[in-house]
Tab-separated table of C-alpha atoms in Angstrom:
chain	number	residue	atom	x	y	z
A	1	UNK	CA	1.104	-24.355	-50.969
A	2	UNK	CA	1.623	-27.804	-49.442
A	3	UNK	CA	4.079	-28.685	-52.199
A	4	UNK	CA	6.056	-25.515	-51.446
A	5	UNK	CA	6.189	-26.286	-47.723
A	6	UNK	CA	7.312	-29.867	-48.453
A	7	UNK	CA	10.047	-28.581	-50.738
A	8	UNK	CA	11.332	-26.162	-48.084
A	9	UNK	CA	11.421	-28.963	-45.468
A	10	UNK	CA	13.450	-31.244	-47.823
A	11	UNK	CA	15.904	-28.410	-48.572
A	12	UNK	CA	16.451	-27.755	-44.838
A	13	UNK	CA	17.079	-31.466	-44.225
A	14	UNK	CA	19.529	-31.646	-47.133
A	15	UNK	CA	21.443	-28.582	-45.990
A	16	UNK	CA	21.945	-29.983	-42.505
A	17	UNK	CA	23.682	-33.129	-43.795
A	18	UNK	CA	25.823	-31.627	-46.584
A	19	UNK	CA	29.606	-31.189	-45.989
A	20	UNK	CA	29.266	-27.546	-47.020
A	21	UNK	CA	26.761	-26.914	-44.214
A	22	UNK	CA	29.023	-28.688	-41.717
A	23	UNK	CA	31.992	-26.484	-42.688
A	24	UNK	CA	29.899	-23.290	-42.441
A	25	UNK	CA	28.612	-24.190	-38.958
A	26	UNK	CA	32.142	-24.935	-37.731
A	27	UNK	CA	33.421	-21.594	-39.051
A	28	UNK	CA	30.870	-19.708	-36.965
A	29	UNK	CA	31.630	-21.921	-33.928
A	30	UNK	CA	28.247	-23.680	-33.953
A	31	UNK	CA	28.765	-27.338	-32.987
A	32	UNK	CA	25.537	-29.327	-32.866
A	33	UNK	CA	25.677	-32.851	-31.516
A	34	UNK	CA	25.239	-35.526	-34.199
A	35	UNK	CA	22.204	-36.928	-32.381
A	36	UNK	CA	20.501	-33.527	-32.483
A	37	UNK	CA	21.229	-33.175	-36.212
A	38	UNK	CA	19.724	-36.582	-36.959
A	39	UNK	CA	16.531	-35.780	-35.062
A	40	UNK	CA	16.117	-32.424	-36.835
A	41	UNK	CA	16.712	-34.010	-40.276
A	42	UNK	CA	14.192	-36.787	-39.594
A	43	UNK	CA	11.615	-34.249	-38.388
A	44	UNK	CA	12.083	-32.138	-41.536
A	45	UNK	CA	11.664	-35.168	-43.841
A	46	UNK	CA	8.599	-36.380	-41.931
A	47	UNK	CA	7.063	-32.872	-42.097
A	48	UNK	CA	7.604	-32.811	-45.880
A	49	UNK	CA	5.883	-36.203	-46.308
A	50	UNK	CA	2.896	-35.088	-44.242
A	51	UNK	CA	2.630	-31.841	-46.250
A	52	UNK	CA	2.182	-33.882	-49.458
A	53	UNK	CA	-0.514	-36.127	-47.914
A	54	UNK	CA	-3.090	-33.395	-47.097
A	55	UNK	CA	-5.013	-31.349	-49.625
A	56	UNK	CA	-6.379	-28.542	-47.406
A	57	UNK	CA	-4.481	-26.135	-45.178
A	58	UNK	CA	-6.761	-26.930	-42.240
A	59	UNK	CA	-6.006	-30.670	-42.396
A	60	UNK	CA	-2.328	-29.948	-42.851
A	61	UNK	CA	-2.264	-27.649	-39.804
A	62	UNK	CA	-3.866	-30.335	-37.634
A	63	UNK	CA	-1.413	-32.970	-38.867
A	64	UNK	CA	1.592	-30.744	-38.216
A	65	UNK	CA	0.278	-29.859	-34.756
A	66	UNK	CA	-0.122	-33.550	-33.854
A	67	UNK	CA	3.349	-34.296	-35.204
A	68	UNK	CA	5.026	-31.544	-33.182
A	69	UNK	CA	3.017	-32.424	-30.089
A	70	UNK	CA	4.030	-36.086	-30.370
A	71	UNK	CA	7.648	-35.120	-30.848
A	72	UNK	CA	7.844	-32.738	-27.923
A	73	UNK	CA	5.767	-34.837	-25.538
A	74	UNK	CA	7.371	-38.233	-26.206
A	75	UNK	CA	10.873	-37.543	-27.468
A	76	UNK	CA	12.006	-34.435	-25.593
A	77	UNK	CA	13.232	-36.555	-22.665
A	78	UNK	CA	15.215	-38.764	-25.027
A	79	UNK	CA	16.735	-35.698	-26.647
A	80	UNK	CA	17.693	-34.249	-23.253
A	81	UNK	CA	19.338	-37.521	-22.255
A	82	UNK	CA	21.295	-37.611	-25.504
A	83	UNK	CA	22.429	-34.023	-25.025
A	84	UNK	CA	23.432	-34.660	-21.402
A	85	UNK	CA	25.376	-37.779	-22.365
A	86	UNK	CA	27.176	-35.999	-25.183
A	87	UNK	CA	27.968	-33.032	-22.916
A	88	UNK	CA	29.305	-35.381	-20.255
A	89	UNK	CA	31.524	-37.080	-22.813
A	90	UNK	CA	32.904	-33.718	-23.949
A	91	UNK	CA	33.693	-32.710	-20.370
A	92	UNK	CA	35.348	-36.063	-19.759
A	93	UNK	CA	37.510	-35.672	-22.850
A	94	UNK	CA	38.510	-32.160	-21.770
A	95	UNK	CA	39.341	-33.443	-18.283
A	96	UNK	CA	41.712	-36.101	-19.623
A	97	UNK	CA	43.933	-33.320	-20.978
A	98	UNK	CA	44.275	-31.692	-17.522
A	99	UNK	CA	43.818	-34.737	-15.300
A	100	UNK	CA	47.363	-34.910	-13.939
A	101	UNK	CA	47.384	-31.195	-13.080
A	102	UNK	CA	44.032	-31.478	-11.296
A	103	UNK	CA	45.148	-34.512	-9.316
A	104	UNK	CA	48.393	-32.784	-8.298
A	105	UNK	CA	46.536	-29.636	-7.167
A	106	UNK	CA	43.989	-31.604	-5.155
A	107	UNK	CA	46.716	-33.753	-3.577
A	108	UNK	CA	48.593	-30.629	-2.546
A	109	UNK	CA	45.464	-29.132	-0.952
A	110	UNK	CA	44.763	-32.417	0.845
A	111	UNK	CA	48.271	-32.620	2.276
A	112	UNK	CA	47.948	-28.968	3.321
A	113	UNK	CA	44.763	-29.927	5.225
A	114	UNK	CA	42.620	-27.655	3.054
A	115	UNK	CA	39.895	-30.291	2.904
A	116	UNK	CA	37.068	-27.906	2.089
A	117	UNK	CA	38.946	-26.666	-0.994
A	118	UNK	CA	39.530	-30.263	-2.101
A	119	UNK	CA	35.766	-30.881	-2.004
A	120	UNK	CA	34.924	-27.652	-3.845
A	121	UNK	CA	37.557	-27.909	-6.591
A	122	UNK	CA	37.321	-31.687	-7.087
A	123	UNK	CA	33.538	-32.025	-7.155
A	124	UNK	CA	33.162	-31.272	-10.952
A	125	UNK	CA	35.408	-34.254	-11.756
A	126	UNK	CA	34.028	-36.752	-9.270
A	127	UNK	CA	32.236	-38.796	-11.977
A	128	UNK	CA	35.300	-38.969	-14.268
A	129	UNK	CA	38.076	-39.975	-11.907
A	130	UNK	CA	37.954	-42.564	-9.120
A	131	UNK	CA	41.154	-41.167	-7.592
A	132	UNK	CA	39.575	-37.722	-7.284
A	133	UNK	CA	36.409	-39.284	-5.865
A	134	UNK	CA	38.436	-41.116	-3.211
A	135	UNK	CA	40.295	-37.916	-2.341
A	136	UNK	CA	37.007	-36.027	-1.905
A	137	UNK	CA	35.532	-38.769	0.289
A	138	UNK	CA	38.629	-38.729	2.500
A	139	UNK	CA	38.454	-34.923	2.697
A	140	UNK	CA	34.808	-35.036	3.759
A	141	UNK	CA	35.674	-37.566	6.453
A	142	UNK	CA	38.527	-35.363	7.675
A	143	UNK	CA	36.195	-32.350	7.730
A	144	UNK	CA	33.675	-34.248	9.811
A	145	UNK	CA	36.366	-35.336	12.248
A	146	UNK	CA	37.488	-31.726	12.621
A	147	UNK	CA	33.906	-30.616	13.214
A	148	UNK	CA	33.396	-33.307	15.852
A	149	UNK	CA	36.630	-32.339	17.569
A	150	UNK	CA	35.639	-28.663	17.534
A	151	UNK	CA	32.178	-29.516	18.851
A	152	UNK	CA	33.605	-31.573	21.723
A	153	UNK	CA	35.884	-28.676	22.644
A	154	UNK	CA	33.357	-25.831	22.323
A	155	UNK	CA	29.960	-27.257	23.281
A	156	UNK	CA	30.594	-27.600	27.057
A	157	UNK	CA	31.745	-23.981	27.283
A	158	UNK	CA	28.758	-22.778	25.231
A	159	UNK	CA	26.398	-24.567	27.622
A	160	UNK	CA	28.247	-23.099	30.585
A	161	UNK	CA	27.838	-19.602	29.079
A	162	UNK	CA	24.109	-20.189	28.557
A	163	UNK	CA	24.435	-20.236	24.754
A	164	UNK	CA	22.218	-23.266	24.425
A	165	UNK	CA	21.078	-22.747	20.854
A	166	UNK	CA	24.650	-22.463	19.553
A	167	UNK	CA	25.605	-25.573	21.519
A	168	UNK	CA	22.539	-27.393	20.188
A	169	UNK	CA	23.238	-26.625	16.517
A	170	UNK	CA	26.939	-27.437	16.874
A	171	UNK	CA	26.391	-30.832	18.554
A	172	UNK	CA	23.174	-32.079	16.894
A	173	UNK	CA	24.617	-33.314	13.513
A	174	UNK	CA	27.000	-35.811	15.123
A	175	UNK	CA	25.725	-39.175	16.488
A	176	UNK	CA	28.237	-39.272	19.325
A	177	UNK	CA	26.830	-40.097	22.789
A	178	UNK	CA	28.850	-37.367	24.452
A	179	UNK	CA	27.527	-34.702	22.080
A	180	UNK	CA	23.979	-36.085	21.923
A	181	UNK	CA	23.752	-35.856	25.709
A	182	UNK	CA	24.678	-32.167	25.515
A	183	UNK	CA	22.218	-31.727	22.648
A	184	UNK	CA	19.334	-32.996	24.788
A	185	UNK	CA	20.356	-30.773	27.692
A	186	UNK	CA	20.584	-27.690	25.464
A	187	UNK	CA	17.223	-28.506	23.869
A	188	UNK	CA	15.552	-28.659	27.291
A	189	UNK	CA	16.900	-25.229	28.216
A	190	UNK	CA	15.799	-23.769	24.861
A	191	UNK	CA	12.265	-25.164	25.233
A	192	UNK	CA	12.029	-24.065	28.866
A	193	UNK	CA	13.041	-20.510	27.987
A	194	UNK	CA	10.583	-20.381	25.104
A	195	UNK	CA	7.721	-21.688	27.267
A	196	UNK	CA	8.400	-18.943	29.812
A	197	UNK	CA	8.268	-16.228	27.137
A	198	UNK	CA	5.160	-17.794	25.604
A	199	UNK	CA	3.393	-17.790	28.986
A	200	UNK	CA	4.193	-14.086	29.405
A	201	UNK	CA	2.788	-13.428	25.943
A	202	UNK	CA	-0.412	-15.372	26.639
A	203	UNK	CA	-0.945	-13.475	29.908
A	204	UNK	CA	-0.495	-10.115	28.179
A	205	UNK	CA	2.959	-9.262	29.555
A	206	UNK	CA	4.124	-8.020	26.170
A	207	UNK	CA	6.654	-5.479	27.428
A	208	UNK	CA	8.438	-8.196	29.422
A	209	UNK	CA	8.557	-10.478	26.365
A	210	UNK	CA	9.973	-7.607	24.293
A	211	UNK	CA	12.598	-6.716	26.887
A	212	UNK	CA	13.838	-10.268	27.550
A	213	UNK	CA	13.207	-11.617	24.051
A	214	UNK	CA	15.240	-8.857	22.377
A	215	UNK	CA	18.377	-10.274	24.015
A	216	UNK	CA	17.579	-13.784	22.771
A	217	UNK	CA	16.178	-13.005	19.324
A	218	UNK	CA	19.046	-14.788	17.572
A	219	UNK	CA	18.935	-17.837	19.807
A	220	UNK	CA	15.592	-19.280	18.655
A	221	UNK	CA	13.446	-18.557	15.594
A	222	UNK	CA	10.346	-19.183	17.736
A	223	UNK	CA	11.408	-16.345	20.028
A	224	UNK	CA	11.778	-14.078	16.996
A	225	UNK	CA	8.175	-14.814	15.967
A	226	UNK	CA	6.931	-14.360	19.543
A	227	UNK	CA	8.779	-11.058	19.832
A	228	UNK	CA	7.165	-9.781	16.630
A	229	UNK	CA	3.678	-10.758	17.865
A	230	UNK	CA	4.348	-9.105	21.236
A	231	UNK	CA	5.353	-5.836	19.578
A	232	UNK	CA	2.162	-5.820	17.486
A	233	UNK	CA	0.049	-6.618	20.562
A	234	UNK	CA	1.790	-3.925	22.638
A	235	UNK	CA	1.271	-1.315	19.901
A	236	UNK	CA	-2.416	-2.262	19.705
A	237	UNK	CA	-2.747	-2.016	23.489
A	238	UNK	CA	-1.056	1.407	23.580
A	239	UNK	CA	-3.293	2.634	20.770
A	240	UNK	CA	-6.429	1.433	22.566
A	241	UNK	CA	-5.288	3.168	25.765
A	242	UNK	CA	-4.830	6.460	23.912
A	243	UNK	CA	-8.249	6.089	22.286
A	244	UNK	CA	-9.861	5.453	25.690
A	245	UNK	CA	-8.182	8.544	27.142
A	246	UNK	CA	-9.383	10.643	24.200
A	247	UNK	CA	-12.929	9.265	24.558
A	248	UNK	CA	-12.922	10.023	28.285
A	249	UNK	CA	-11.655	13.581	27.777
A	250	UNK	CA	-14.123	14.237	24.938
A	251	UNK	CA	-17.042	12.958	27.028
A	252	UNK	CA	-15.947	15.186	29.908
A	253	UNK	CA	-15.864	18.276	27.655
A	254	UNK	CA	-19.359	17.469	26.391
A	255	UNK	CA	-20.642	17.057	29.945
A	256	UNK	CA	-19.224	20.494	30.804
A	257	UNK	CA	-20.935	21.909	27.665
A	258	UNK	CA	-17.635	22.704	25.961
A	259	UNK	CA	-18.886	21.341	22.669
A	260	UNK	CA	-16.562	23.233	20.327
A	261	UNK	CA	-13.489	22.130	22.302
A	262	UNK	CA	-14.725	18.525	22.217
A	263	UNK	CA	-15.157	18.650	18.434
A	264	UNK	CA	-11.741	20.257	17.972
A	265	UNK	CA	-10.082	17.668	20.229
A	266	UNK	CA	-11.400	14.767	18.153
A	267	UNK	CA	-10.711	16.390	14.772
A	268	UNK	CA	-7.092	17.056	15.736
A	269	UNK	CA	-6.633	13.589	17.225
A	270	UNK	CA	-4.755	10.832	15.364
A	271	UNK	CA	-7.770	8.617	16.087
A	272	UNK	CA	-10.369	10.910	14.505
A	273	UNK	CA	-11.667	8.044	12.350
A	274	UNK	CA	-12.542	5.933	15.400
A	275	UNK	CA	-16.268	5.089	15.371
A	276	UNK	CA	-16.810	5.877	19.080
A	277	UNK	CA	-15.101	9.257	18.762
A	278	UNK	CA	-17.111	10.017	15.627
A	279	UNK	CA	-20.291	9.261	17.573
A	280	UNK	CA	-19.172	11.714	20.282
A	281	UNK	CA	-18.485	14.381	17.630
A	282	UNK	CA	-21.982	13.860	16.254
A	283	UNK	CA	-23.398	14.183	19.772
A	284	UNK	CA	-21.356	17.344	20.465
A	285	UNK	CA	-22.481	18.981	17.207
A	286	UNK	CA	-26.123	18.267	17.969
A	287	UNK	CA	-25.805	19.630	21.499
A	288	UNK	CA	-24.001	22.698	20.136
A	289	UNK	CA	-26.892	23.318	17.754
A	290	UNK	CA	-29.401	22.855	20.564
A	291	UNK	CA	-27.447	25.283	22.730
A	292	UNK	CA	-27.424	27.924	19.994
A	293	UNK	CA	-31.099	27.261	19.342
A	294	UNK	CA	-31.935	27.982	23.001
A	295	UNK	CA	-30.014	31.274	22.892
A	296	UNK	CA	-31.848	32.397	19.749
A	297	UNK	CA	-35.244	31.401	21.167
A	298	UNK	CA	-34.514	33.349	24.368
A	299	UNK	CA	-33.627	36.352	22.229
A	300	UNK	CA	-36.837	36.002	20.162
A	301	UNK	CA	-38.964	36.099	23.311
A	302	UNK	CA	-37.730	39.664	23.856
A	303	UNK	CA	-38.224	40.794	20.225
A	304	UNK	CA	-41.684	42.256	19.405
A	305	UNK	CA	-43.403	40.896	16.294
A	306	UNK	CA	-43.384	44.443	14.891
A	307	UNK	CA	-39.594	44.284	14.493
A	308	UNK	CA	-39.692	42.464	11.200
A	309	UNK	CA	-35.977	42.824	10.495
A	310	UNK	CA	-34.903	41.267	13.818
A	311	UNK	CA	-37.411	38.406	13.559
A	312	UNK	CA	-36.331	37.650	9.998
A	313	UNK	CA	-32.686	37.552	11.031
A	314	UNK	CA	-33.195	35.218	14.010
A	315	UNK	CA	-35.488	32.769	12.222
A	316	UNK	CA	-33.019	32.667	9.344
A	317	UNK	CA	-30.335	31.743	11.907
A	318	UNK	CA	-32.571	28.997	13.320
A	319	UNK	CA	-33.134	27.548	9.849
A	320	UNK	CA	-29.407	27.574	9.259
A	321	UNK	CA	-29.077	25.299	12.294
A	322	UNK	CA	-32.096	23.110	11.441
A	323	UNK	CA	-32.907	23.418	7.702
A	324	UNK	CA	-35.704	20.813	7.900
A	325	UNK	CA	-37.599	22.447	10.787
A	326	UNK	CA	-41.060	23.261	9.390
A	327	UNK	CA	-42.043	25.485	12.308
A	328	UNK	CA	-39.089	27.827	11.816
A	329	UNK	CA	-39.670	27.857	8.046
A	330	UNK	CA	-43.301	28.896	8.582
A	331	UNK	CA	-42.226	31.718	10.910
A	332	UNK	CA	-39.669	32.988	8.397
A	333	UNK	CA	-42.260	32.887	5.592
A	334	UNK	CA	-44.716	34.769	7.836
A	335	UNK	CA	-42.311	37.680	8.382
A	336	UNK	CA	-41.351	37.701	4.721
A	337	UNK	CA	-45.027	38.146	3.823
A	338	UNK	CA	-45.310	41.023	6.281
A	339	UNK	CA	-42.255	42.583	4.687
A	340	UNK	CA	-43.757	42.226	1.217
A	341	UNK	CA	-46.938	43.980	2.363
A	342	UNK	CA	-44.906	46.857	3.765
A	343	UNK	CA	-42.909	46.990	0.561
A	344	UNK	CA	-46.049	47.933	-1.397
A	345	UNK	CA	-45.885	51.427	0.094
A	346	UNK	CA	-44.219	54.069	-2.133
A	347	UNK	CA	-40.434	54.153	-1.738
A	348	UNK	CA	-38.821	57.069	0.094
A	349	UNK	CA	-37.483	59.260	-2.669
A	350	UNK	CA	-34.259	61.170	-2.225
A	351	UNK	CA	-34.951	64.924	-2.123
A	352	UNK	CA	-33.171	67.343	-4.414
A	353	UNK	CA	-31.427	68.942	-1.431
A	354	UNK	CA	-30.165	65.537	-0.268
A	355	UNK	CA	-29.190	64.709	-3.825
A	356	UNK	CA	-26.998	67.796	-3.922
A	357	UNK	CA	-25.421	66.867	-0.606
A	358	UNK	CA	-24.297	63.483	-1.960
A	359	UNK	CA	-24.155	61.961	-5.438
A	360	UNK	CA	-26.538	59.038	-4.961
A	361	UNK	CA	-26.629	58.381	-8.659
A	362	UNK	CA	-23.293	56.997	-9.773
A	363	UNK	CA	-21.979	55.348	-12.876
A	364	UNK	CA	-22.692	51.910	-11.417
A	365	UNK	CA	-26.355	52.437	-10.411
A	366	UNK	CA	-28.769	54.007	-7.892
A	367	UNK	CA	-29.515	53.691	-4.183
A	368	UNK	CA	-33.146	53.017	-3.169
A	369	UNK	CA	-34.905	52.882	0.206
A	370	UNK	CA	-38.040	50.821	0.973
A	371	UNK	CA	-39.765	50.672	4.411
A	372	UNK	CA	-39.094	49.448	7.013
A	373	UNK	CA	-35.411	49.711	6.183
A	374	UNK	CA	-34.630	47.789	3.032
A	375	UNK	CA	-31.799	49.648	1.315
A	376	UNK	CA	-30.837	48.371	-2.130
A	377	UNK	CA	-28.564	49.400	-4.958
A	378	UNK	CA	-29.817	49.103	-8.538
A	379	UNK	CA	-27.261	48.431	-11.261
A	380	UNK	CA	-27.996	47.240	-14.801
A	381	UNK	CA	-31.500	46.021	-13.848
A	382	UNK	CA	-30.130	44.068	-10.898
A	383	UNK	CA	-30.836	44.840	-7.242
A	384	UNK	CA	-28.123	44.364	-4.620
A	385	UNK	CA	-28.801	44.226	-0.853
A	386	UNK	CA	-27.233	47.085	1.165
A	387	UNK	CA	-28.976	46.981	4.549
A	388	UNK	CA	-29.037	43.967	6.883
A	389	UNK	CA	-32.793	43.582	6.408
A	390	UNK	CA	-32.370	43.430	2.651
A	391	UNK	CA	-29.712	40.745	3.094
A	392	UNK	CA	-31.910	38.663	5.440
A	393	UNK	CA	-34.854	38.596	3.027
A	394	UNK	CA	-32.744	36.738	0.505
A	395	UNK	CA	-34.529	38.500	-2.371
A	396	UNK	CA	-31.520	40.531	-3.505
A	397	UNK	CA	-28.043	39.828	-4.767
A	398	UNK	CA	-24.960	40.365	-2.605
A	399	UNK	CA	-23.142	43.634	-3.306
A	400	UNK	CA	-19.718	42.188	-2.549
A	401	UNK	CA	-19.129	41.445	-6.222
A	402	UNK	CA	-19.500	45.151	-7.111
A	403	UNK	CA	-17.477	46.366	-4.134
A	404	UNK	CA	-14.520	44.316	-5.340
A	405	UNK	CA	-14.455	46.247	-8.615
A	406	UNK	CA	-15.366	49.743	-7.308
A	407	UNK	CA	-13.831	50.683	-3.953
A	408	UNK	CA	-15.511	54.148	-3.930
A	409	UNK	CA	-18.962	52.580	-4.052
A	410	UNK	CA	-18.743	51.401	-0.436
A	411	UNK	CA	-18.464	54.979	0.770
A	412	UNK	CA	-21.505	55.923	-1.324
A	413	UNK	CA	-23.503	52.954	-0.009
A	414	UNK	CA	-22.676	53.751	3.639
A	415	UNK	CA	-23.670	57.398	3.192
A	416	UNK	CA	-26.841	56.430	1.353
A	417	UNK	CA	-27.913	54.148	4.223
A	418	UNK	CA	-27.500	56.985	6.700
A	419	UNK	CA	-29.582	59.390	4.580
A	420	UNK	CA	-32.271	56.801	3.854
A	421	UNK	CA	-32.710	56.069	7.553
A	422	UNK	CA	-33.538	59.712	8.345
């Protein structure tokens, strides 16, 4: 395997230096620098020698890795320098062919006072031609003179118009006493204006900073940052104000015992996730439950214990409000036991005369009556609650499922309840 790899490396090196390979590369427009070719050939030969020196693949892999690492770490800079030098030489040779045309074009632009174009177009050739370099240096000097002249003309008017930042940036680059004096003056005005806006921000006058700063946002990057912070602070303040108003209104509704309105107000508010509002919702819900509890307890005081159906219904309602209340659970169980004892009495059978008056037996099942008013409907060995008392006990299935599939059954059930209550 090592012998094969060595042979391949030697073949690659040989191909790169043969005239045939050179002709083929030129035909496909691939022109490698001679320095690059020499490095590749030497690397291939060295790789072949190393391949023959190691017996195992593992040793060979380590040797190759060290070789490539040494090459790339130590010689890549040399290769880059060689490539850059060769590329520079090629560009220089190409420039010689067009040198006179380039010089003529740049000279024309210079005479036409297009100094910026001279700098742009002549810059690629600055290292090849001293004449071009001199022309570019003169153009840069002319450009600077024009900029100084323009600054001297414009800066005083900019300061007069209160455009201090523009005046500052226009005058600052030039070390001319006249302009530097204006630069210092403009800088003082810029800093003074910023300090005023900053003081407003620190004292919480965000709306004033936003109003005044919006007109000066392009004059100072510090003002732009301050304006952004002021907008965030103002939005936060407005949000907090709205939350406070909502909290105040919710608390007022709770105090006036309008618990449902208080809950609705918070749930529909954009700040419903606020912790203080959530605490008020929790408080309103508890008070609403307590209010309903009081109403039910007042009602129970007027219901005799003999009215099992009414007691069952009200204690079931209380447990719905407070599922963990042991007292209410005991009361409900007590009335359920009383109901079970009453249920041991024989059911009220439908008489033949009543049977003829209405078809109690239907294809879906039979109506049954059990004291003190439990009306059920039997269908396929399942009992469905018909009367309210039967529903409250929770011992029977809901008949709604059957009613959805047999609309005539509701009429039968209603009639059966009337007959059973006779």
